[in-house]
């Protein structure tokens, strides 16, 4: 990986994960540069966060395109121009076409608020509560054409408490998200993380199962 890897972050909303990554670039943990933030929704807080950090903030409003294919083409074109080393999906709530995902094979990450393969798709916190799960959490994975189905790199677990609501559980998971996403981007930019076939490798060690986040792990491999 080049000394400073070129990062593009795709968002649809608040961008708190984007902020965690901006902060980690800012304090030197991530040896990279966020060359653009792209949102498919206009006026979201994540775009403000980008502007405040001096990062080009691009809006590609999906409702302004004739159809899904036209939006997908515009996004692909934008990404080709930006030429990122890594595309980071951070609360980006659009399904990407297979061609685009394959174009960035091994160079696109997503964060999903569940312990994958549990609860792909939406309403993950509600589903964990409804099922009475003792543990819930978040996963960071390489993106493949299968929705929320790519190889998982790391997960952080959250104990579900009896008084958790959908909102408080989401908030507790989000705190974990802000720990693990910058860490994974850091590894990638340091050239320590890559995808070989379907297997992520960290420091040349195949991750047969996802890493489990803990502060000890962060001290050991962070
Ligand atoms: C995060 O909880 C992220 O895991 C989730 O959206 C939220 C975005 O928050 N992503 C997905 O559900 C993707 N399927 P943020 O905009 O504050 O980072």
GROMACS .gro file of C-alpha atoms and ligand atoms in nm:
model
  240
    1UNK     CA    1   0.000   0.000   0.000
    2UNK     CA    2   0.116   0.351  -0.083
    3UNK     CA    3   0.231   0.550   0.218
    4UNK     CA    4  -0.094   0.743   0.230
    5UNK     CA    5  -0.383   0.544   0.102
    6UNK     CA    6  -0.663   0.719  -0.076
    7UNK     CA    7  -0.992   0.666   0.105
    8UNK     CA    8  -1.342   0.739  -0.019
    9UNK     CA    9  -1.623   0.714   0.236
   10UNK     CA   10  -1.982   0.651   0.127
   11UNK     CA   11  -2.257   0.762   0.364
   12UNK     CA   12  -2.633   0.815   0.379
   13UNK     CA   13  -2.682   0.984   0.713
   14UNK     CA   14  -2.529   1.098   1.037
   15UNK     CA   15  -2.177   0.987   0.956
   16UNK     CA   16  -2.063   0.912   1.308
   17UNK     CA   17  -1.848   0.629   1.172
   18UNK     CA   18  -1.711   0.872   0.916
   19UNK     CA   19  -1.625   1.103   1.207
   20UNK     CA   20  -1.440   0.823   1.387
   21UNK     CA   21  -1.236   0.766   1.070
   22UNK     CA   22  -1.175   1.141   1.018
   23UNK     CA   23  -1.046   1.156   1.376
   24UNK     CA   24  -0.820   0.855   1.327
   25UNK     CA   25  -0.673   1.007   1.010
   26UNK     CA   26  -0.634   1.337   1.196
   27UNK     CA   27  -0.434   1.193   1.483
   28UNK     CA   28  -0.218   0.977   1.257
   29UNK     CA   29  -0.356   0.633   1.345
   30UNK     CA   30  -0.467   0.582   0.985
   31UNK     CA   31  -0.187   0.656   0.736
   32UNK     CA   32  -0.432   0.770   0.473
   33UNK     CA   33  -0.623   1.058   0.327
   34UNK     CA   34  -0.998   1.083   0.285
   35UNK     CA   35  -1.012   1.219  -0.068
   36UNK     CA   36  -1.392   1.249  -0.075
   37UNK     CA   37  -1.712   1.171   0.108
   38UNK     CA   38  -2.008   1.077  -0.109
   39UNK     CA   39  -2.367   1.079   0.015
   40UNK     CA   40  -2.671   0.956  -0.173
   41UNK     CA   41  -2.883   1.181   0.047
   42UNK     CA   42  -2.858   1.559   0.037
   43UNK     CA   43  -2.826   1.767   0.353
   44UNK     CA   44  -2.720   1.491   0.591
   45UNK     CA   45  -2.499   1.553   0.891
   46UNK     CA   46  -2.218   1.340   0.749
   47UNK     CA   47  -2.169   1.591   0.466
   48UNK     CA   48  -2.131   1.868   0.725
   49UNK     CA   49  -1.874   1.661   0.910
   50UNK     CA   50  -1.676   1.621   0.587
   51UNK     CA   51  -1.686   1.993   0.504
   52UNK     CA   52  -1.582   2.082   0.856
   53UNK     CA   53  -1.279   1.857   0.816
   54UNK     CA   54  -1.194   2.015   0.479
   55UNK     CA   55  -1.285   1.702   0.283
   56UNK     CA   56  -1.464   1.733  -0.054
   57UNK     CA   57  -1.827   1.643   0.013
   58UNK     CA   58  -2.015   1.510  -0.288
   59UNK     CA   59  -2.389   1.456  -0.307
   60UNK     CA   60  -2.525   1.205  -0.556
   61UNK     CA   61  -2.895   1.221  -0.478
   62UNK     CA   62  -3.033   0.888  -0.596
   63UNK     CA   63  -3.382   1.036  -0.633
   64UNK     CA   64  -3.245   1.265  -0.906
   65UNK     CA   65  -3.160   0.980  -1.144
   66UNK     CA   66  -3.392   0.820  -1.398
   67UNK     CA   67  -3.343   0.475  -1.251
   68UNK     CA   68  -3.119   0.264  -1.033
   69UNK     CA   69  -2.879   0.188  -1.319
   70UNK     CA   70  -2.827   0.560  -1.390
   71UNK     CA   71  -2.740   0.627  -1.025
   72UNK     CA   72  -2.506   0.327  -1.018
   73UNK     CA   73  -2.329   0.451  -1.331
   74UNK     CA   74  -2.284   0.799  -1.183
   75UNK     CA   75  -2.143   0.652  -0.863
   76UNK     CA   76  -1.906   0.424  -1.052
   77UNK     CA   77  -1.787   0.716  -1.264
   78UNK     CA   78  -1.727   0.926  -0.955
   79UNK     CA   79  -1.530   0.647  -0.793
   80UNK     CA   80  -1.320   0.587  -1.105
   81UNK     CA   81  -1.229   0.956  -1.106
   82UNK     CA   82  -1.135   0.953  -0.739
   83UNK     CA   83  -0.929   0.635  -0.784
   84UNK     CA   84  -0.944   0.518  -0.422
   85UNK     CA   85  -0.728   0.249  -0.266
   86UNK     CA   86  -1.018   0.171  -0.035
   87UNK     CA   87  -1.391   0.240  -0.049
   88UNK     CA   88  -1.548   0.259   0.296
   89UNK     CA   89  -1.922   0.208   0.329
   90UNK     CA   90  -2.021   0.383   0.650
   91UNK     CA   91  -2.397   0.371   0.692
   92UNK     CA   92  -2.444   0.376   0.315
   93UNK     CA   93  -2.795   0.246   0.269
   94UNK     CA   94  -2.794   0.160  -0.101
   95UNK     CA   95  -2.741  -0.182  -0.251
   96UNK     CA   96  -2.452  -0.166  -0.499
   97UNK     CA   97  -2.456  -0.354  -0.828
   98UNK     CA   98  -2.244  -0.664  -0.863
   99UNK     CA   99  -2.025  -0.503  -1.131
  100UNK     CA  100  -1.926  -0.217  -0.899
  101UNK     CA  101  -1.863  -0.447  -0.605
  102UNK     CA  102  -1.648  -0.673  -0.821
  103UNK     CA  103  -1.458  -0.373  -0.956
  104UNK     CA  104  -1.347  -0.297  -0.598
  105UNK     CA  105  -1.302  -0.656  -0.487
  106UNK     CA  106  -1.082  -0.661  -0.178
  107UNK     CA  107  -1.088  -0.280  -0.173
  108UNK     CA  108  -1.430  -0.216  -0.024
  109UNK     CA  109  -1.533  -0.245   0.340
  110UNK     CA  110  -1.871  -0.228   0.511
  111UNK     CA  111  -1.982  -0.201   0.871
  112UNK     CA  112  -2.302  -0.378   0.965
  113UNK     CA  113  -2.471  -0.354   1.306
  114UNK     CA  114  -2.512  -0.723   1.385
  115UNK     CA  115  -2.303  -1.029   1.453
  116UNK     CA  116  -2.304  -1.155   1.095
  117UNK     CA  117  -2.421  -1.392   0.957
  118UNK     CA  118  -2.707  -1.304   1.191
  119UNK     CA  119  -2.945  -1.029   1.081
  120UNK     CA  120  -2.842  -0.919   0.740
  121UNK     CA  121  -3.044  -0.624   0.614
  122UNK     CA  122  -3.244  -0.380   0.824
  123UNK     CA  123  -3.371  -0.344   1.183
  124UNK     CA  124  -3.092  -0.552   1.331
  125UNK     CA  125  -3.128  -0.417   1.686
  126UNK     CA  126  -3.502  -0.480   1.695
  127UNK     CA  127  -3.454  -0.833   1.565
  128UNK     CA  128  -3.186  -0.912   1.825
  129UNK     CA  129  -3.420  -0.790   2.102
  130UNK     CA  130  -3.723  -0.975   1.964
  131UNK     CA  131  -3.524  -1.297   1.954
  132UNK     CA  132  -3.406  -1.253   2.311
  133UNK     CA  133  -3.039  -1.267   2.212
  134UNK     CA  134  -2.797  -1.248   2.503
  135UNK     CA  135  -2.540  -1.083   2.277
  136UNK     CA  136  -2.556  -0.849   1.985
  137UNK     CA  137  -2.290  -0.646   1.813
  138UNK     CA  138  -2.129  -0.522   1.496
  139UNK     CA  139  -1.922  -0.665   1.212
  140UNK     CA  140  -1.676  -0.515   0.966
  141UNK     CA  141  -1.643  -0.714   0.645
  142UNK     CA  142  -1.509  -0.702   0.292
  143UNK     CA  143  -1.791  -0.634   0.050
  144UNK     CA  144  -1.898  -0.903  -0.196
  145UNK     CA  145  -2.206  -0.907  -0.418
  146UNK     CA  146  -2.405  -1.096  -0.154
  147UNK     CA  147  -2.575  -0.836   0.069
  148UNK     CA  148  -2.400  -0.821   0.409
  149UNK     CA  149  -2.247  -1.155   0.314
  150UNK     CA  150  -1.877  -1.080   0.259
  151UNK     CA  151  -1.589  -1.221   0.468
  152UNK     CA  152  -1.597  -1.078   0.819
  153UNK     CA  153  -1.275  -0.931   0.959
  154UNK     CA  154  -1.372  -0.836   1.310
  155UNK     CA  155  -1.675  -0.827   1.537
  156UNK     CA  156  -1.742  -0.642   1.860
  157UNK     CA  157  -1.992  -0.790   2.102
  158UNK     CA  158  -2.240  -0.610   2.325
  159UNK     CA  159  -2.423  -0.785   2.610
  160UNK     CA  160  -2.795  -0.730   2.579
  161UNK     CA  161  -2.937  -0.599   2.908
  162UNK     CA  162  -3.296  -0.651   3.021
  163UNK     CA  163  -3.365  -0.279   3.000
  164UNK     CA  164  -3.215  -0.228   2.653
  165UNK     CA  165  -3.447  -0.065   2.402
  166UNK     CA  166  -3.388  -0.058   2.029
  167UNK     CA  167  -3.244   0.293   2.067
  168UNK     CA  168  -3.015   0.228   2.364
  169UNK     CA  169  -2.891  -0.098   2.214
  170UNK     CA  170  -2.816   0.081   1.886
  171UNK     CA  171  -2.625   0.347   2.081
  172UNK     CA  172  -2.419   0.088   2.266
  173UNK     CA  173  -2.338  -0.091   1.941
  174UNK     CA  174  -2.247   0.239   1.775
  175UNK     CA  175  -1.983   0.305   2.042
  176UNK     CA  176  -1.825  -0.027   1.944
  177UNK     CA  177  -1.850   0.063   1.575
  178UNK     CA  178  -1.639   0.370   1.641
  179UNK     CA  179  -1.363   0.150   1.788
  180UNK     CA  180  -1.345  -0.120   1.526
  181UNK     CA  181  -1.396   0.063   1.198
  182UNK     CA  182  -1.094   0.296   1.229
  183UNK     CA  183  -0.887   0.001   1.345
  184UNK     CA  184  -0.968  -0.203   1.034
  185UNK     CA  185  -0.904   0.094   0.804
  186UNK     CA  186  -0.572   0.147   0.984
  187UNK     CA  187  -0.469  -0.215   0.919
  188UNK     CA  188  -0.568  -0.185   0.556
  189UNK     CA  189  -0.374   0.136   0.502
  190UNK     CA  190  -0.073  -0.007   0.681
  191UNK     CA  191  -0.076  -0.287   0.423
  192UNK     CA  192  -0.144  -0.545   0.695
  193UNK     CA  193  -0.493  -0.647   0.587
  194UNK     CA  194  -0.590  -0.797   0.254
  195UNK     CA  195  -0.841  -1.031   0.099
  196UNK     CA  196  -0.718  -1.348  -0.068
  197UNK     CA  197  -1.000  -1.533  -0.237
  198UNK     CA  198  -1.266  -1.538   0.034
  199UNK     CA  199  -1.025  -1.517   0.324
  200UNK     CA  200  -0.911  -1.199   0.495
  201UNK     CA  201  -0.547  -1.202   0.603
  202UNK     CA  202  -0.409  -0.988   0.883
  203UNK     CA  203  -0.030  -0.977   0.912
  204UNK     CA  204  -0.025  -1.271   0.668
  205UNK     CA  205  -0.238  -1.482   0.904
  206UNK     CA  206  -0.562  -1.610   0.749
  207UNK     CA  207  -0.862  -1.515   0.962
  208UNK     CA  208  -1.053  -1.842   0.957
  209UNK     CA  209  -1.306  -1.685   1.188
  210UNK     CA  210  -1.364  -1.317   1.264
  211UNK     CA  211  -1.142  -1.145   1.519
  212UNK     CA  212  -1.325  -1.059   1.838
  213UNK     CA  213  -1.270  -0.702   1.950
  214UNK     CA  214  -1.137  -0.635   2.297
  215UNK     CA  215  -0.912  -0.364   2.433
  216UNK     CA  216  -0.647  -0.631   2.475
  217UNK     CA  217  -0.669  -0.717   2.105
  218UNK     CA  218  -0.644  -0.349   2.022
  219UNK     CA  219  -0.326  -0.321   2.231
  220UNK     CA  220  -0.183  -0.637   2.078
  221UNK     CA  221  -0.248  -0.569   1.710
  222UNK     CA  222  -0.356  -0.204   1.702
  223LIG     C1  223  -2.435   0.239   1.167
  223LIG     O1  224  -2.496   0.178   1.278
  223LIG     C2  225  -2.397   0.135   1.065
  223LIG     O2  226  -2.352   0.015   1.123
  223LIG     C3  227  -2.528   0.113   0.994
  223LIG     O3  228  -2.581   0.242   0.980
  223LIG     C4  229  -2.537   0.323   1.090
  223LIG     C5  230  -2.474   0.448   1.034
  223LIG     O4  231  -2.441   0.537   1.136
  223LIG     N1  232  -2.509   0.049   0.868
  223LIG     C6  233  -2.597  -0.036   0.814
  223LIG     O5  234  -2.702  -0.064   0.866
  223LIG     C7  235  -2.556  -0.093   0.680
  223LIG     N2  236  -2.635  -0.205   0.647
  223LIG     P1  237  -2.346   0.660   1.108
  223LIG     O6  238  -2.402   0.731   0.985
  223LIG     O7  239  -2.360   0.746   1.231
  223LIG     O8  240  -2.207   0.609   1.087
   0.00000   0.00000   0.00000
